[in-house]
PDB file of N, CA and C in Angstrom:
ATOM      1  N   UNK A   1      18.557   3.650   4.096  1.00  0.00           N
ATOM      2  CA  UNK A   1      17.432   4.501   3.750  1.00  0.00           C
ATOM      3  C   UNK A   1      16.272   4.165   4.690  1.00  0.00           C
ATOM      4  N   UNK A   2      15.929   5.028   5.525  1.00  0.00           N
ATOM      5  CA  UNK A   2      14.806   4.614   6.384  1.00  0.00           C
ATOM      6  C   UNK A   2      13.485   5.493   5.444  1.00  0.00           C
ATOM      7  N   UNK A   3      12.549   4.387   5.614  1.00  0.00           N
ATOM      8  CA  UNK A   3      10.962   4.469   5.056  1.00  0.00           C
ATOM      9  C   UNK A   3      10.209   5.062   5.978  1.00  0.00           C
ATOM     10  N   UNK A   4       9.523   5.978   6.146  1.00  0.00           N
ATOM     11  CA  UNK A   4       8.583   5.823   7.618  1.00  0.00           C
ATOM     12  C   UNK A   4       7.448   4.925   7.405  1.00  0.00           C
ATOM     13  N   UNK A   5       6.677   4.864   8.135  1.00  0.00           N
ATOM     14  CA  UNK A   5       5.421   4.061   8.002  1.00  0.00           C
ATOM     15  C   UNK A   5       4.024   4.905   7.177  1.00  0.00           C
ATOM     16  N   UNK A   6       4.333   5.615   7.262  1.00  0.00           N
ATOM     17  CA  UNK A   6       3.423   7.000   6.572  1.00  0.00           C
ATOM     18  C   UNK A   6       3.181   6.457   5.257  1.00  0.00           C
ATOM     19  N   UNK A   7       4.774   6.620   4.505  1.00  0.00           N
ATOM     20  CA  UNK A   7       5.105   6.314   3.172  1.00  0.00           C
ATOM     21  C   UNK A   7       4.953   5.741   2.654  1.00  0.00           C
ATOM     22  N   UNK A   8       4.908   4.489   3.393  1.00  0.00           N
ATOM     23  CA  UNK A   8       4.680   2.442   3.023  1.00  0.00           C
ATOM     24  C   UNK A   8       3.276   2.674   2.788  1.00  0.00           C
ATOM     25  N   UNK A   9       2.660   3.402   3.584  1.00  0.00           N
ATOM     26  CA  UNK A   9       1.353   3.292   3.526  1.00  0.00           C
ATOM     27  C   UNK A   9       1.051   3.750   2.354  1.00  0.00           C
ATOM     28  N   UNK A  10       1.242   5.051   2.465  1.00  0.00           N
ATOM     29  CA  UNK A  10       0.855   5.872   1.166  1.00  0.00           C
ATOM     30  C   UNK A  10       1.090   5.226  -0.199  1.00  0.00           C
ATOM     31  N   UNK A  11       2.198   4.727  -0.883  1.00  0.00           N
ATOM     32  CA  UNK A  11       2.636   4.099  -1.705  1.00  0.00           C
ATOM     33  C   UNK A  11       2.122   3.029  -1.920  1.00  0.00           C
ATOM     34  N   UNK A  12       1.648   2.186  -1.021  1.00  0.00           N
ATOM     35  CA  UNK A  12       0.632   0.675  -1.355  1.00  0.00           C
ATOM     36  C   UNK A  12      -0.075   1.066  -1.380  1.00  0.00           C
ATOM     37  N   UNK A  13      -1.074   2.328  -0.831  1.00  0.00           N
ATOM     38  CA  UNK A  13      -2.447   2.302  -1.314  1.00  0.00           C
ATOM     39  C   UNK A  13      -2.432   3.216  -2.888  1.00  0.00           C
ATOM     40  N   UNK A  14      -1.356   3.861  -3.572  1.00  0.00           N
ATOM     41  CA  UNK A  14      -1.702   4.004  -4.513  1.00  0.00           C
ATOM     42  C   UNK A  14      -1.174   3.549  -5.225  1.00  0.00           C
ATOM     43  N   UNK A  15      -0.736   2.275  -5.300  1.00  0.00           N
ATOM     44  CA  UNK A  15      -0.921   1.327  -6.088  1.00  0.00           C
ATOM     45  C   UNK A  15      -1.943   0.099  -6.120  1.00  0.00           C
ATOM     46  N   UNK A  16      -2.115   0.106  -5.477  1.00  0.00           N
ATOM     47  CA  UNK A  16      -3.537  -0.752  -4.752  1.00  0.00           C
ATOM     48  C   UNK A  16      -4.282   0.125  -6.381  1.00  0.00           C
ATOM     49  N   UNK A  17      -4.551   1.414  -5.929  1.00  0.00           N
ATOM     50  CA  UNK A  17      -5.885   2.404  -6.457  1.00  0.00           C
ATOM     51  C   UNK A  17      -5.942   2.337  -7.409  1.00  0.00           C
ATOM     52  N   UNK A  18      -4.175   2.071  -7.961  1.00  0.00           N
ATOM     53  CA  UNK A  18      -4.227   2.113  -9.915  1.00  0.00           C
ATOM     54  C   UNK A  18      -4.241   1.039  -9.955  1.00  0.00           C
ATOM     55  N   UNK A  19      -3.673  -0.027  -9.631  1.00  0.00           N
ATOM     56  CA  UNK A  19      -3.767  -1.009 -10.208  1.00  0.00           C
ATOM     57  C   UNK A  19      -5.497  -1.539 -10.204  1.00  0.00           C
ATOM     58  N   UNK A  20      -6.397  -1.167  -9.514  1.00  0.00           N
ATOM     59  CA  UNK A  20      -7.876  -1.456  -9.664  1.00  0.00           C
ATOM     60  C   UNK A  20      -8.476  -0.359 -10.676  1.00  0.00           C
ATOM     61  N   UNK A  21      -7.910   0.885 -11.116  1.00  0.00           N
ATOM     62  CA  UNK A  21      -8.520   1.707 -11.658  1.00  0.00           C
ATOM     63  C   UNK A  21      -7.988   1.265 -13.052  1.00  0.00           C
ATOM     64  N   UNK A  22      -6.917   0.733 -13.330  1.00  0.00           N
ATOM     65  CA  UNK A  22      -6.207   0.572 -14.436  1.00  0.00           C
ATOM     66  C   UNK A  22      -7.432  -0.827 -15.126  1.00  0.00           C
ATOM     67  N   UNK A  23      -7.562  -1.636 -14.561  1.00  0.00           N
ATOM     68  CA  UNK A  23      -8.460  -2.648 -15.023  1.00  0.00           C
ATOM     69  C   UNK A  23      -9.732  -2.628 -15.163  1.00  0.00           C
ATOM     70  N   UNK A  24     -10.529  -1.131 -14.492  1.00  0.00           N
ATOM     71  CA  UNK A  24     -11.864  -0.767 -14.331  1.00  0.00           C
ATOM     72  C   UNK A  24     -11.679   0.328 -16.052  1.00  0.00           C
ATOM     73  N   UNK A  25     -10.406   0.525 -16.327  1.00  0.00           N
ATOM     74  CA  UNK A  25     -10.891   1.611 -17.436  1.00  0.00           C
ATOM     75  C   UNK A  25     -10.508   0.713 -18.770  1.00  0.00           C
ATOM     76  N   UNK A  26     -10.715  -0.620 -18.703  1.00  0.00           N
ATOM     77  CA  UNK A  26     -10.321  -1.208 -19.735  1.00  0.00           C
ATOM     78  C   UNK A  26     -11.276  -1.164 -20.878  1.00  0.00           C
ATOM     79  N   UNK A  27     -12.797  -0.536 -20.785  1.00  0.00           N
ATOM     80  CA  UNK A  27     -13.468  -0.624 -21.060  1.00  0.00           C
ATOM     81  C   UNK A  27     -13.899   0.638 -21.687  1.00  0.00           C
ATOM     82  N   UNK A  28     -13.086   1.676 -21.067  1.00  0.00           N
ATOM     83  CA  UNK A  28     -13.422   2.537 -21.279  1.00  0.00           C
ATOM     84  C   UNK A  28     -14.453   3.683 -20.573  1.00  0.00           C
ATOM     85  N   UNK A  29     -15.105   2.923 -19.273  1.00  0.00           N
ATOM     86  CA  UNK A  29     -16.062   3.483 -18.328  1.00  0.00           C
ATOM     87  C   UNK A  29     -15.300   3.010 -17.019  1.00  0.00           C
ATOM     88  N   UNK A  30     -15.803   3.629 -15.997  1.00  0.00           N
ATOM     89  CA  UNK A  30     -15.608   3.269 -14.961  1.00  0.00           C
ATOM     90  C   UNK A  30     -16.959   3.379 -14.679  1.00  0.00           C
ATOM     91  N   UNK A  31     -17.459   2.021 -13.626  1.00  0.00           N
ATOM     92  CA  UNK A  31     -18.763   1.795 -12.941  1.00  0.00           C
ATOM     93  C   UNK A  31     -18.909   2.657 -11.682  1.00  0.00           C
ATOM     94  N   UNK A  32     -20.255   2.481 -11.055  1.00  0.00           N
ATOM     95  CA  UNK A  32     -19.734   2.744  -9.909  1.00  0.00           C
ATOM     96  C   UNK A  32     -19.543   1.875  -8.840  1.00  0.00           C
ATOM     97  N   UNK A  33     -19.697   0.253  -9.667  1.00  0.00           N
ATOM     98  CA  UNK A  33     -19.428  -0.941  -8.514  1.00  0.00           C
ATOM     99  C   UNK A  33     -17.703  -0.761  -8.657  1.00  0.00           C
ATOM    100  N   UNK A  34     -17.312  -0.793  -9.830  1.00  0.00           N
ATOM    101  CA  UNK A  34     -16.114  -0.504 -10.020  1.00  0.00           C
ATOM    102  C   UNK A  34     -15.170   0.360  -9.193  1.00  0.00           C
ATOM    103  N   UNK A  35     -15.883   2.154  -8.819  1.00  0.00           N
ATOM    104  CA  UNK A  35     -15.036   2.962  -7.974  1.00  0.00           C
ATOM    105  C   UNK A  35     -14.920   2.457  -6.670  1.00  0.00           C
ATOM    106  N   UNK A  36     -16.175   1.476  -6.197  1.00  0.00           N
ATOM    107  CA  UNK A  36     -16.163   1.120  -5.138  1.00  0.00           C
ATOM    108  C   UNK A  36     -15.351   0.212  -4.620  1.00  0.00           C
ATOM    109  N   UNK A  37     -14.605   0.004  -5.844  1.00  0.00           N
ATOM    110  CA  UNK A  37     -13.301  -1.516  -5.847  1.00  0.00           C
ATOM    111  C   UNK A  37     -12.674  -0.945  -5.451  1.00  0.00           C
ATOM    112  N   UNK A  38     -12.555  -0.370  -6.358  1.00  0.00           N
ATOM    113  CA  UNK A  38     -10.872   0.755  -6.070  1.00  0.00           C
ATOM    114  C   UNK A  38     -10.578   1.479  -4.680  1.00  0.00           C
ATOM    115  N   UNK A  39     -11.857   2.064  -4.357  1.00  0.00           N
ATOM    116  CA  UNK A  39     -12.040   2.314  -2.554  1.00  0.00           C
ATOM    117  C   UNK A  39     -11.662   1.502  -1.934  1.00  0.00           C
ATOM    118  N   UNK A  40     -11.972   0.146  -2.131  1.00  0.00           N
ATOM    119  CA  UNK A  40     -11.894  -0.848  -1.196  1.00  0.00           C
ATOM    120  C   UNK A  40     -10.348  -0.925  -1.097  1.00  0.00           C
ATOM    121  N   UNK A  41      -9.735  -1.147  -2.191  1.00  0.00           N
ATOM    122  CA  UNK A  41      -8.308  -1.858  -2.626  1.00  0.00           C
ATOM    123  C   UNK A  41      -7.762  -0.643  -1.738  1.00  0.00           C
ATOM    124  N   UNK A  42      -7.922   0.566  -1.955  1.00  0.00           N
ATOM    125  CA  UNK A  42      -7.366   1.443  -1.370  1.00  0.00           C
ATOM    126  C   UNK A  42      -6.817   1.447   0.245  1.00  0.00           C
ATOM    127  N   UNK A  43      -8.173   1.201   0.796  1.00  0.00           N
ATOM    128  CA  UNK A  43      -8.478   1.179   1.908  1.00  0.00           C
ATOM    129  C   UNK A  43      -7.830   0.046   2.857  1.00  0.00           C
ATOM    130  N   UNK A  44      -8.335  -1.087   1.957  1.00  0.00           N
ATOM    131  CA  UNK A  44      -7.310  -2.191   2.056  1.00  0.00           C
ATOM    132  C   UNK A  44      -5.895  -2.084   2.557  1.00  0.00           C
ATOM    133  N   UNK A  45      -5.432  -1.519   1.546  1.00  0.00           N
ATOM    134  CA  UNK A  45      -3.756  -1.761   1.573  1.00  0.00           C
ATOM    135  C   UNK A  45      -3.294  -0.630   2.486  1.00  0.00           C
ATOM    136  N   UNK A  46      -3.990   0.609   2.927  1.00  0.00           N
ATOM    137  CA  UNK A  46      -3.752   1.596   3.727  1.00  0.00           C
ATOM    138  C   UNK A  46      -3.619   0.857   5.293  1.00  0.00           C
ATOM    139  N   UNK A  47      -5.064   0.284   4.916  1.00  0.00           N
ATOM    140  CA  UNK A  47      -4.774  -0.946   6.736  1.00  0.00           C
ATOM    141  C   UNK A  47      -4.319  -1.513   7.169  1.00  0.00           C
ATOM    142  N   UNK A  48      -4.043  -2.792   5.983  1.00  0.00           N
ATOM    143  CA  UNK A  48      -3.652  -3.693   6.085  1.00  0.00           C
ATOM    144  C   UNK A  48      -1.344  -3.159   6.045  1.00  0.00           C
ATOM    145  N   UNK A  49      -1.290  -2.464   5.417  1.00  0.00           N
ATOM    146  CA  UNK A  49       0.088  -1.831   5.704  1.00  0.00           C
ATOM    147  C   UNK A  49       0.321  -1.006   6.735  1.00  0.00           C
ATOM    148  N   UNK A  50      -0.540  -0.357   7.503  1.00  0.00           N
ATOM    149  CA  UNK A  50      -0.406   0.197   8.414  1.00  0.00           C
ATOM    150  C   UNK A  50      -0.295  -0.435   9.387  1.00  0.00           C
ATOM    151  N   UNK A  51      -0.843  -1.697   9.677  1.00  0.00           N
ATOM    152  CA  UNK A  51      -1.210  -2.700  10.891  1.00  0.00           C
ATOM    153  C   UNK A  51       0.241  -3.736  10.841  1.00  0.00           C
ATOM    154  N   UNK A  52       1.023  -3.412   9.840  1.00  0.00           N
ATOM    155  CA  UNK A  52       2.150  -4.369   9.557  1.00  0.00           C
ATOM    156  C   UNK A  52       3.589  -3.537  10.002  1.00  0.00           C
ATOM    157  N   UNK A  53       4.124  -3.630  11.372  1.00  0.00           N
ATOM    158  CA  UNK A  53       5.251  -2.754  11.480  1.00  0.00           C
ATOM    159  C   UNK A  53       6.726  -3.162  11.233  1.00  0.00           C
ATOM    160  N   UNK A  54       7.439  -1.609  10.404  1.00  0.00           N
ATOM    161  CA  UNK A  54       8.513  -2.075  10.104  1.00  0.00           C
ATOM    162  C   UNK A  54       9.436  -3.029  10.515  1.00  0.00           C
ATOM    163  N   UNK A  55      10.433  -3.821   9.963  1.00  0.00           N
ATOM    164  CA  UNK A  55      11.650  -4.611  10.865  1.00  0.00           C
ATOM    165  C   UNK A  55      12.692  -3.594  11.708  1.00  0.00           C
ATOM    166  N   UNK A  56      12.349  -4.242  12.734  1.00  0.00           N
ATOM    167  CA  UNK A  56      13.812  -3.029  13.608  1.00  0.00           C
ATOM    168  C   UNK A  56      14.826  -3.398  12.965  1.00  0.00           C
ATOM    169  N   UNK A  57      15.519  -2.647  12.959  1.00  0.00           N
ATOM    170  CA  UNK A  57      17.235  -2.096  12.477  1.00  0.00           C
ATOM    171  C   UNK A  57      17.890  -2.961  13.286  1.00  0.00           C
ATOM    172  N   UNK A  58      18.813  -3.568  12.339  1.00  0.00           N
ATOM    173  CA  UNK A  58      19.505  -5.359  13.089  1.00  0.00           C
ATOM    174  C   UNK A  58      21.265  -4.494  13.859  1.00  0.00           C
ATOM    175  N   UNK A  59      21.555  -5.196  14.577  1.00  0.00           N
ATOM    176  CA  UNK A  59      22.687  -4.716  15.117  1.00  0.00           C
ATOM    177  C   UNK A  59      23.957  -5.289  14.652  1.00  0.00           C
ATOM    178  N   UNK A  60      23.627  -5.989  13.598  1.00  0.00           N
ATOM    179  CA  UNK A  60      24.696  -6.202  12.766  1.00  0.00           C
ATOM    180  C   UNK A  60      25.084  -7.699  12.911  1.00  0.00           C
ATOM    181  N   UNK A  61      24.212  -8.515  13.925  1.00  0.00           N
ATOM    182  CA  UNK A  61      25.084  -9.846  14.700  1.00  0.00           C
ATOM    183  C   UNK A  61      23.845 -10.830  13.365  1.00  0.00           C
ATOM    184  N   UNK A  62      23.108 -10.390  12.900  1.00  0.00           N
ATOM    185  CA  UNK A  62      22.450 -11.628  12.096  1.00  0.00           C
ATOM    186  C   UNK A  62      22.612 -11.274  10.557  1.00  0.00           C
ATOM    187  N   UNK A  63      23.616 -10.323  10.216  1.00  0.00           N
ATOM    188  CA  UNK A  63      23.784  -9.701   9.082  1.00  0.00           C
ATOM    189  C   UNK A  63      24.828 -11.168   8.513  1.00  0.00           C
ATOM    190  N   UNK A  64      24.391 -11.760   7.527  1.00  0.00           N
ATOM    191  CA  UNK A  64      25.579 -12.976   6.845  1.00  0.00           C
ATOM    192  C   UNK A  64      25.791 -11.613   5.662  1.00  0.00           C
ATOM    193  N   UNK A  65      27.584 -12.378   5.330  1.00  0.00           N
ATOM    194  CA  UNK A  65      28.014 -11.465   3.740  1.00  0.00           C
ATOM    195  C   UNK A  65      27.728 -12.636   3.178  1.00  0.00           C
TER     196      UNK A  65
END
């Protein structure tokens, strides 16, 4: 199954987003230091996964069963 890099991205940053929005609504409000978490986390994991490139596809010689 190949991932693109798009996807990785996309997918960590929205979990990044809930998992900060999920703990900002524990309360029942969201702040707005709070949305600004969640931006961050977002943003975060969009970069920080984007800047991280996939493993090339092994040719089979370091594959152990």
């Amino acid at each position: 199954m190949k991932i693109s890099r798009y996807w990785k991205a996309v997918v960590s940053a929205l979990a990044a987003g809930a998992g900060s929005l999920s703990v900002a609504v524990t309360d029942d409000t969201v702040t707005a230091a709070e949305g600004w978490a969640a931006l961050c986390a977002v943003l975060a994991a969009l970069g920080f996964t984007w800047a991280v490139p996939n493993r090339p596809a092994s040719s089979g010689e370091d594959v152990q069963a």
